[in-house]
Short mmCIF file of N, CA and C in Angstrom, two decimals:
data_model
loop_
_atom_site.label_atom_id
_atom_site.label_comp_id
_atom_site.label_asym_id
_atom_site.label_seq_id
_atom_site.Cartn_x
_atom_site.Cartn_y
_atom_site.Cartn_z
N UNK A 99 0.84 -1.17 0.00
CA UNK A 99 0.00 0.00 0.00
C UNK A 99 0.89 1.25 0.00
N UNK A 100 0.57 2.44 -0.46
CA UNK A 100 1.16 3.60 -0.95
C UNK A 100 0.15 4.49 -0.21
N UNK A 101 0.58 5.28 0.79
CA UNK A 101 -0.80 6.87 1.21
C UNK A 101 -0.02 7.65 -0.08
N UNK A 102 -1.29 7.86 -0.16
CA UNK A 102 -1.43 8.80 -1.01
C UNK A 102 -1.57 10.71 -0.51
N UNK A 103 -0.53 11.79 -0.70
CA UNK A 103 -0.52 12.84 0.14
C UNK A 103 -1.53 13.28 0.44
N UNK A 104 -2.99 12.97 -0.58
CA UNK A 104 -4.09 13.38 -0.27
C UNK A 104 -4.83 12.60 1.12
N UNK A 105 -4.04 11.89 1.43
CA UNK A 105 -4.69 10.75 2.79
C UNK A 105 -5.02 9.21 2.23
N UNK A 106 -5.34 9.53 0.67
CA UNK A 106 -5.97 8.01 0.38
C UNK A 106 -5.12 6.74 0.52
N UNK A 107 -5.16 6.14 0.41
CA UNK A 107 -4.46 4.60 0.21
C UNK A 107 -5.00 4.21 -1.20
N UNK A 108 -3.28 3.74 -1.86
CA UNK A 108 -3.61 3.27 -3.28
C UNK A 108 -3.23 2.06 -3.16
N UNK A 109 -3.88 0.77 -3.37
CA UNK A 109 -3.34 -0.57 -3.50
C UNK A 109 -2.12 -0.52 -4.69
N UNK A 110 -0.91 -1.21 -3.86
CA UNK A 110 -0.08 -1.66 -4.87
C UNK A 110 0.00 -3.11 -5.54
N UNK A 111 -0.90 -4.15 -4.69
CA UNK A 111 -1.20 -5.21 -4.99
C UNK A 111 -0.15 -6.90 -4.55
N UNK A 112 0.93 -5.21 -3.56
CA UNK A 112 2.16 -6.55 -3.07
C UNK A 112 2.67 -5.08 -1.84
N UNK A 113 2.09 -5.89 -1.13
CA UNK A 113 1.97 -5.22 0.63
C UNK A 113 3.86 -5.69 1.16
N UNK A 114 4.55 -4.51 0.72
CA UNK A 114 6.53 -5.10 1.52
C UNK A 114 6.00 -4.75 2.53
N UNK A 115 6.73 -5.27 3.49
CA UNK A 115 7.07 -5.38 5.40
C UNK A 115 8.21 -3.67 4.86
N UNK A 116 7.58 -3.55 6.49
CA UNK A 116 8.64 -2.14 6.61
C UNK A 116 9.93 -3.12 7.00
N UNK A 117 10.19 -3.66 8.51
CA UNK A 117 10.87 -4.25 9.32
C UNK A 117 11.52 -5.33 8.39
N UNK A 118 13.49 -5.50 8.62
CA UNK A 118 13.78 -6.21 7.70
C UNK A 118 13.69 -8.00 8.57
N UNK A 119 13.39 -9.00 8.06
CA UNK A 119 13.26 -10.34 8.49
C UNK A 119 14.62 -10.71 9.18
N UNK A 120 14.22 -10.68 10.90
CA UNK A 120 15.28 -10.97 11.55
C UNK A 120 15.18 -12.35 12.27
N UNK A 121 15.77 -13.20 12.41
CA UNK A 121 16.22 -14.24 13.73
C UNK A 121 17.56 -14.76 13.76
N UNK A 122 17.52 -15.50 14.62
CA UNK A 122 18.76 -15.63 15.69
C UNK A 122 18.70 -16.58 16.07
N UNK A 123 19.83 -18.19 16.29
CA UNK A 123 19.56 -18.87 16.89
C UNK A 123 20.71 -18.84 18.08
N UNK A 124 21.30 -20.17 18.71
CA UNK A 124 22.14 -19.95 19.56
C UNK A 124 22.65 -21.88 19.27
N UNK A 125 24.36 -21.68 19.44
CA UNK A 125 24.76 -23.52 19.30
C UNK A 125 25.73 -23.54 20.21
N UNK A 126 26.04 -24.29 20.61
CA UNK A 126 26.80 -25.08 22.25
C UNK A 126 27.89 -25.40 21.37
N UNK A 127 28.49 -25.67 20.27
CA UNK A 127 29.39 -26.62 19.82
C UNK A 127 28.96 -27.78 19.85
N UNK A 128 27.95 -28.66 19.43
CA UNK A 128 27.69 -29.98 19.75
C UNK A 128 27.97 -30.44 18.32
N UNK A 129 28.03 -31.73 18.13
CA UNK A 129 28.40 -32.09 16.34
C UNK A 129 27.31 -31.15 16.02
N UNK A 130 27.39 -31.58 14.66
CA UNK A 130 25.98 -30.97 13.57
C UNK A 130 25.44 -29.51 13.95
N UNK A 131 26.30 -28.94 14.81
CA UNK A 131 25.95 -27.49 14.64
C UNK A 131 25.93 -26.60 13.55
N UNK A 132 27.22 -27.11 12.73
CA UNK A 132 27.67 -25.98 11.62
C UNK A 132 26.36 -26.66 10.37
N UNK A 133 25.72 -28.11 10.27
CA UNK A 133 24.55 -28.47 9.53
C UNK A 133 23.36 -27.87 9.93
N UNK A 134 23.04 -27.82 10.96
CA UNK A 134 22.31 -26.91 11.49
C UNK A 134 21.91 -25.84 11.62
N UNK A 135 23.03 -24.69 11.45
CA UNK A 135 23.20 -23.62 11.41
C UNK A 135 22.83 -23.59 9.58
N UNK A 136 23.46 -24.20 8.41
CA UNK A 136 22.95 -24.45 7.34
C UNK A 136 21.63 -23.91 7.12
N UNK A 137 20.98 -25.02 8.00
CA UNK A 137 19.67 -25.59 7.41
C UNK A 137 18.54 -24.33 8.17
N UNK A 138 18.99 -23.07 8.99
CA UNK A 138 17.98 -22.44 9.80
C UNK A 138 18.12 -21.76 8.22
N UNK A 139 19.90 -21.12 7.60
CA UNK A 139 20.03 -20.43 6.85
C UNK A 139 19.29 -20.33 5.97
N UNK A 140 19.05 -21.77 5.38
CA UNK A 140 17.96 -22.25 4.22
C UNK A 140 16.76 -21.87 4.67
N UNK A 141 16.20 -22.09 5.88
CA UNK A 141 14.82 -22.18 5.82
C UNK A 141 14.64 -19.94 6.27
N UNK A 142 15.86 -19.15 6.73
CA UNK A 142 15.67 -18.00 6.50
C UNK A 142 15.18 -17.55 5.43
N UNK A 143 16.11 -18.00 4.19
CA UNK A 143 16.23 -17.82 3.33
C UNK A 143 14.59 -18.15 2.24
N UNK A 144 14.41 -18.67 2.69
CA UNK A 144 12.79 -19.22 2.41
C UNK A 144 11.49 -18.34 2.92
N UNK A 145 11.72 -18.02 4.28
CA UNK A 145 11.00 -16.81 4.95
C UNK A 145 11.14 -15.52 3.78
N UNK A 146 12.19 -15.54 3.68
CA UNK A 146 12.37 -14.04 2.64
C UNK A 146 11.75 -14.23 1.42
N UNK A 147 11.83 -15.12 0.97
CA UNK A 147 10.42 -16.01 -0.31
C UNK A 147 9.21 -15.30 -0.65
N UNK A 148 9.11 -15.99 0.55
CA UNK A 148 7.49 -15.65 1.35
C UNK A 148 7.38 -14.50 1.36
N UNK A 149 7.76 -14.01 2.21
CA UNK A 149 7.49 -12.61 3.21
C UNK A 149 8.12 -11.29 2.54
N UNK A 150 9.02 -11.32 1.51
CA UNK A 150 9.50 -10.20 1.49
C UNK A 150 9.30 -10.33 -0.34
N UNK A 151 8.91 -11.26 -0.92
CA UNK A 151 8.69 -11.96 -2.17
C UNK A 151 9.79 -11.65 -2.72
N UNK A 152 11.07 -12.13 -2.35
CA UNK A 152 12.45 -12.10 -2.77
C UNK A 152 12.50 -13.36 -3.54
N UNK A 153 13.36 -12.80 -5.28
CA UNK A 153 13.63 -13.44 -5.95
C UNK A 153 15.10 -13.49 -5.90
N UNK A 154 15.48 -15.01 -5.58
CA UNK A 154 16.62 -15.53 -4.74
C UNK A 154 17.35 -16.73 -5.52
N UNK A 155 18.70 -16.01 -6.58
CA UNK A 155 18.89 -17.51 -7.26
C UNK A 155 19.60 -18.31 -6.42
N UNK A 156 19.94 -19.42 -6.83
CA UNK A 156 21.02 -20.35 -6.19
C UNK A 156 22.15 -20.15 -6.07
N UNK A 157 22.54 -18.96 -7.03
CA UNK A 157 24.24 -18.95 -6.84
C UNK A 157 24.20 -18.13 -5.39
N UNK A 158 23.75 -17.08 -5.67
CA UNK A 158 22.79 -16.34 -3.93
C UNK A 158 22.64 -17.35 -3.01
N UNK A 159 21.91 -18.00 -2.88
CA UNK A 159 21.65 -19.48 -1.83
C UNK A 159 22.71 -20.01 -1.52
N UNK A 160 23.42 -20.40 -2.56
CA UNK A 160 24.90 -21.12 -2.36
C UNK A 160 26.06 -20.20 -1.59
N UNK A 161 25.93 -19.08 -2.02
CA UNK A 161 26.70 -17.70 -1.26
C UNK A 161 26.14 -17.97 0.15
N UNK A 162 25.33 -17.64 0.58
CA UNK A 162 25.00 -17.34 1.50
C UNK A 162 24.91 -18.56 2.45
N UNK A 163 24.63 -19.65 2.06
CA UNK A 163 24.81 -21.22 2.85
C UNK A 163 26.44 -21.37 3.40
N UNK A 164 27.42 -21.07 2.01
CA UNK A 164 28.85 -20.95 2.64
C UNK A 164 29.26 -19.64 3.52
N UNK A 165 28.75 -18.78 3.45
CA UNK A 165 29.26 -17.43 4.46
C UNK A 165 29.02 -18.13 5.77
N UNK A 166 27.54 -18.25 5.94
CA UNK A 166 27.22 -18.99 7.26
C UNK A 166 27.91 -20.03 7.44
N UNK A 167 28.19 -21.22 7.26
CA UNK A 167 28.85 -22.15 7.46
C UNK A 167 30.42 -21.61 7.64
N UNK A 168 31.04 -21.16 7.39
CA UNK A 168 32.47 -20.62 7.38
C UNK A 168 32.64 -19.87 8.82
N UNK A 169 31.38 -18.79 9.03
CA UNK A 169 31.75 -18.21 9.85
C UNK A 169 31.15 -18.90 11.12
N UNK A 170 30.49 -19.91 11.10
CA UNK A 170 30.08 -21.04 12.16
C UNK A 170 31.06 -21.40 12.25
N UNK A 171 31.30 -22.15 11.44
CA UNK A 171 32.67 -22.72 11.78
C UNK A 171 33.96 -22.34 12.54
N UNK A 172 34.22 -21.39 12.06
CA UNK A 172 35.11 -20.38 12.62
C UNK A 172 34.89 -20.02 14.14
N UNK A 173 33.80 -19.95 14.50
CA UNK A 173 33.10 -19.85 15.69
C UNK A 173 33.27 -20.97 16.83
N UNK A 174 32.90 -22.13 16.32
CA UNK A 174 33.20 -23.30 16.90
C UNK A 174 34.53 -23.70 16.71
N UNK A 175 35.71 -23.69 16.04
CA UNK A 175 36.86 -23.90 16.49
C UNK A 175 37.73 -23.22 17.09
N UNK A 176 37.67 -21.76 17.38
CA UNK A 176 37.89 -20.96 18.16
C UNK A 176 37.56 -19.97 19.40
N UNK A 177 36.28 -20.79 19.30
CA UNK A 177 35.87 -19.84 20.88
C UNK A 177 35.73 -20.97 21.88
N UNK A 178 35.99 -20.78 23.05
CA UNK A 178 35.24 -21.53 24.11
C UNK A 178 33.88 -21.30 24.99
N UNK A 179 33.23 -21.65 23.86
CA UNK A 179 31.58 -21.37 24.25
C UNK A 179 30.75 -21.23 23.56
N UNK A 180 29.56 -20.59 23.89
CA UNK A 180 28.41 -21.41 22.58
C UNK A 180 28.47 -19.76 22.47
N UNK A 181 28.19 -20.42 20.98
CA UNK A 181 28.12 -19.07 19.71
C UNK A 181 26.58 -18.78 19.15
N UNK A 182 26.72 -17.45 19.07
CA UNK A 182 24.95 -16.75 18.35
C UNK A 182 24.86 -16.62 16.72
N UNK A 183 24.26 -17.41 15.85
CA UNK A 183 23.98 -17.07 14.53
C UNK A 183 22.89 -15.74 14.49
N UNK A 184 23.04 -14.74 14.21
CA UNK A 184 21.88 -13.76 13.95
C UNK A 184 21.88 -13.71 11.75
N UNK A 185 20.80 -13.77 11.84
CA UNK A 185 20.53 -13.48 10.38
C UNK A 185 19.62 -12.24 10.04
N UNK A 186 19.69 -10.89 9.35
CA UNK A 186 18.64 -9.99 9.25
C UNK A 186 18.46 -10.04 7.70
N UNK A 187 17.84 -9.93 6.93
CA UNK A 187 17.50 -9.82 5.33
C UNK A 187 16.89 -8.72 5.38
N UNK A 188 16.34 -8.58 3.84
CA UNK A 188 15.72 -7.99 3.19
C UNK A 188 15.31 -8.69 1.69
N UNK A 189 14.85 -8.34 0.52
CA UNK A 189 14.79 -9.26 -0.77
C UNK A 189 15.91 -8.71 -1.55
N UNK A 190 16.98 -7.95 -1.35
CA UNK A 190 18.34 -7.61 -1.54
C UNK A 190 19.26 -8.37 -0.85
N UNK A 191 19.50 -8.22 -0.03
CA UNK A 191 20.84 -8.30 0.70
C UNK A 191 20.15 -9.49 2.46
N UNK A 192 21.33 -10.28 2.90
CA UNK A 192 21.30 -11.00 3.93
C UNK A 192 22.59 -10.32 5.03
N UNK A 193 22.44 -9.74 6.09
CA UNK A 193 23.34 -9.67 7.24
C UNK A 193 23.53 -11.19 7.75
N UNK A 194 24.75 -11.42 7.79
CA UNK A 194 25.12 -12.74 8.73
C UNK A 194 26.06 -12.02 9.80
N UNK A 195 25.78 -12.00 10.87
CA UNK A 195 26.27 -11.89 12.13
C UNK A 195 26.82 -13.12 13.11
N UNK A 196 28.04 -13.47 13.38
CA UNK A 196 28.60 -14.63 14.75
C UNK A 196 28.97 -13.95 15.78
N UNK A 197 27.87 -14.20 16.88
CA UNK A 197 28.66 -13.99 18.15
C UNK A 197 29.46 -14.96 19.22
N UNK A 198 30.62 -14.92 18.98
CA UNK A 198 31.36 -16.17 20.47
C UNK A 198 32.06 -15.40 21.49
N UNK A 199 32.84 -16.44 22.20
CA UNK A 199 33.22 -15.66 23.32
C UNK A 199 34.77 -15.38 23.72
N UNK A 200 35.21 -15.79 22.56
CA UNK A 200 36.44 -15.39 21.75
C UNK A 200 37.15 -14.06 21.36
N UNK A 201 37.80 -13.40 22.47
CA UNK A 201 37.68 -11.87 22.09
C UNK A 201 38.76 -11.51 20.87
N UNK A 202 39.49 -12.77 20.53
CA UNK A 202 40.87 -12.71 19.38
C UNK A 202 39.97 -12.66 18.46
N UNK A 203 40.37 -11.37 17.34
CA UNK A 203 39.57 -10.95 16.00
C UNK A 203 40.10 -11.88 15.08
N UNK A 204 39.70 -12.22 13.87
CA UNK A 204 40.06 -12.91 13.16
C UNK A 204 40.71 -12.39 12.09
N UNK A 205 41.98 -13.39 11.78
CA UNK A 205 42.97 -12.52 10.67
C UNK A 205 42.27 -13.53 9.01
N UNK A 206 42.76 -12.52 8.25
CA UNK A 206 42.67 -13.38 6.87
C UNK A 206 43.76 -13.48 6.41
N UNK A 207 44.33 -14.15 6.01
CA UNK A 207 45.61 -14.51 5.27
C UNK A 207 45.65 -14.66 3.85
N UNK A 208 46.96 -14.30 3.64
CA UNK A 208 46.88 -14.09 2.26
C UNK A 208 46.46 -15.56 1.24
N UNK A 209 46.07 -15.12 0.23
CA UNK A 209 45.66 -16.12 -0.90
C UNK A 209 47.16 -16.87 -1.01
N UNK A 210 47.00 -18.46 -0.63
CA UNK A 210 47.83 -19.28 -0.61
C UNK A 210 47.41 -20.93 -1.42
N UNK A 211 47.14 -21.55 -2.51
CA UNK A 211 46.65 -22.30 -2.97
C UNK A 211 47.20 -23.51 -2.01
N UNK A 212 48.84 -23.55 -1.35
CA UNK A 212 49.46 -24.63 -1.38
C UNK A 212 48.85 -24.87 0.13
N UNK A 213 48.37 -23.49 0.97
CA UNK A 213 48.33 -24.01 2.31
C UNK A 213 46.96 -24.52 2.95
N UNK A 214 46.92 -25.22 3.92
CA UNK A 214 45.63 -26.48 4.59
C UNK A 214 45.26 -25.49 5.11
N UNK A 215 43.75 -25.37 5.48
CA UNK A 215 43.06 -24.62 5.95
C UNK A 215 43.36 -23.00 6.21
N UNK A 216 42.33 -22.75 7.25
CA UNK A 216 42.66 -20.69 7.20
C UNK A 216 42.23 -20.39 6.05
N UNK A 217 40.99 -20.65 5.42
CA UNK A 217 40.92 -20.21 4.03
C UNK A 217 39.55 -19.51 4.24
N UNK A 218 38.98 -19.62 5.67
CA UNK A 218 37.35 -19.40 6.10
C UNK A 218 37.61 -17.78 5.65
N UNK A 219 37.93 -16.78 5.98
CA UNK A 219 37.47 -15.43 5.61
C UNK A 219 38.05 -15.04 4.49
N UNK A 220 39.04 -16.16 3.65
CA UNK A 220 39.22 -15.08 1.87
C UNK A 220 37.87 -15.88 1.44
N UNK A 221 36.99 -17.34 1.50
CA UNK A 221 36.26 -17.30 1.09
C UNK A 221 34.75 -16.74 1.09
N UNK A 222 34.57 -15.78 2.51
CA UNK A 222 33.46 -15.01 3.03
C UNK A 222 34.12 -13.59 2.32
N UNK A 223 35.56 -13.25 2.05
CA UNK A 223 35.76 -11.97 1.26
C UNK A 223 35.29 -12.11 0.39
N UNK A 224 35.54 -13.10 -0.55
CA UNK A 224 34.96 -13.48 -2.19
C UNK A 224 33.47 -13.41 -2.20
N UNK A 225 32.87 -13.60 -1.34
CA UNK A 225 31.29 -13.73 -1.74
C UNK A 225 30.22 -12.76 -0.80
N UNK A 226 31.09 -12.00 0.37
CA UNK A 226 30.17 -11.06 0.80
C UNK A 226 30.83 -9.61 0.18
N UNK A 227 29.84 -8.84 0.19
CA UNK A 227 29.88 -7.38 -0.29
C UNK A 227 30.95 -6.72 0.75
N UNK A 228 30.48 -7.03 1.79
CA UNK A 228 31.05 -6.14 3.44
C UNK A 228 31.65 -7.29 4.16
N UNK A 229 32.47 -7.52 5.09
CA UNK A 229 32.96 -8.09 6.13
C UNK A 229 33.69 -6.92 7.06
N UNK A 230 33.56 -7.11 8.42
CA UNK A 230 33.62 -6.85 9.27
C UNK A 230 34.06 -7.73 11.00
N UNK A 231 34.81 -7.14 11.68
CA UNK A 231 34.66 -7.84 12.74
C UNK A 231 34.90 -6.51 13.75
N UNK A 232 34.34 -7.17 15.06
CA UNK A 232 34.50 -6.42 16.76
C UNK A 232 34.27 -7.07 17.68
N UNK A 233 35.16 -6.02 18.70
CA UNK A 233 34.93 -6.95 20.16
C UNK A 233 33.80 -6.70 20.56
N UNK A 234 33.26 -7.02 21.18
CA UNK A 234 31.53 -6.71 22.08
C UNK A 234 31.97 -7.67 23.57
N UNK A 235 30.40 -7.14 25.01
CA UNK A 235 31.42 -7.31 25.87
C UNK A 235 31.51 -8.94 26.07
N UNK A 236 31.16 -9.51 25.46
CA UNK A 236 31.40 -11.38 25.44
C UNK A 236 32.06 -11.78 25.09
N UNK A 237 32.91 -11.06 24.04
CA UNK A 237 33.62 -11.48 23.13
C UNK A 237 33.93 -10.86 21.68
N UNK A 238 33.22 -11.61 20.20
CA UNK A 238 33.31 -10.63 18.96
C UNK A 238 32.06 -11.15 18.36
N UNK A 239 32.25 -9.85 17.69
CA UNK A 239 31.13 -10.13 17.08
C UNK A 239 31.53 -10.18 15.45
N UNK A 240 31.24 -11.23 14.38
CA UNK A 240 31.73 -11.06 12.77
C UNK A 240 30.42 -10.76 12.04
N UNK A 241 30.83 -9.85 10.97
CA UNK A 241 29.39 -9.59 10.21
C UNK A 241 29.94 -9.72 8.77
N UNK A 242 29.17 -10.16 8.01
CA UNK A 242 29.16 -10.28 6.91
C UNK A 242 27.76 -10.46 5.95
N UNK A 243 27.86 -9.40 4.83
CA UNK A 243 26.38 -8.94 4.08
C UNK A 243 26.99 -9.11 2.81
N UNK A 244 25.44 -9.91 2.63
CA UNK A 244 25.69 -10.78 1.24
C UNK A 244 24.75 -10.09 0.58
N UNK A 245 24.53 -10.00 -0.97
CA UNK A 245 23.64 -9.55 -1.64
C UNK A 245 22.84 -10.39 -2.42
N UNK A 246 21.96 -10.37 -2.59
CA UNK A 246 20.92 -11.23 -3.18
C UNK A 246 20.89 -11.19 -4.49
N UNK A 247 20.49 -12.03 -5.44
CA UNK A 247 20.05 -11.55 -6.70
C UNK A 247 19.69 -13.15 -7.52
N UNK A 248 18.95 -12.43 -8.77
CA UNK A 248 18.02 -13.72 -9.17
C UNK A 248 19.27 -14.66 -9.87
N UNK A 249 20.77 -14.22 -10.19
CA UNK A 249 21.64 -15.09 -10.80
C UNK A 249 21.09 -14.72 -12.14
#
């Protein structure tokens, strides 16, 4: 709906949410967290479908399944304690937020083909728009905003 300056209301025929689609879960480190954490992503990602009638290709889906997973991950092998997934959208763009209790920020290292792991934030550089990290008082907090699009 659109007011109209005269007071009226004009149907637009596709009612957007002001408020962008937020939740949050919380994981202990137990196995199958970082699958888990996946699968809320997916079914976020589905809410925004719905609710925000976001047209969402797969290469998008696939972006955004590995940001989360990376920075779960990252979460669970370096903090001692259970970590917060927050997710906020819009039918543009996805905020992925990790909170642990880990107050050491995370480094990225340089592009190295030959070396084993440490590869979690050049591959969240490659596919989010923004990355970010801070301390907060628990620990840090990592953000990373992905952009949406039909592919």
């Amino acid at each position: 709906m659109i007011d109209d300056p005269g007071g009226a209301v004009i149907p637009t025929g596709v009612d957007i949410p002001v408020q962008p689609l937020r939740r949050a879960t919380h994981y202990t480190g137990e196995p199958g967290c970082i699958a888990d954490a996946r699968s809320f992503a997916a079914h976020f990602l589905e809410q925004l479908r719905t609710e925000w009638c976001a047209e969402i290709g797969s290469g998008s889906e696939d972006a955004l399944l590995l940001v989360v997973s990376e920075l779960v991950t990252n979460a669970d092998r370096h903090s001692q304690g259970p970590y917060i997934l927050e997710l906020e959208g819009t039918d543009s763009a996805v905020s992925v937020c990790v909170y642990d209790s880990s107050a050491a920020l995370p480094r990225r290292f340089p592009r190295d083909p030959e070396r084993i792991g440490r590869h979690g934030l050049e591959i969240v550089s490659a596919l989010a728009a923004e990355i970010g990290a801070e301390r907060v008082p628990v620990g840090k907090r990592v953000r990373a905003l992905v952009h949406l699009g039909r592919d």
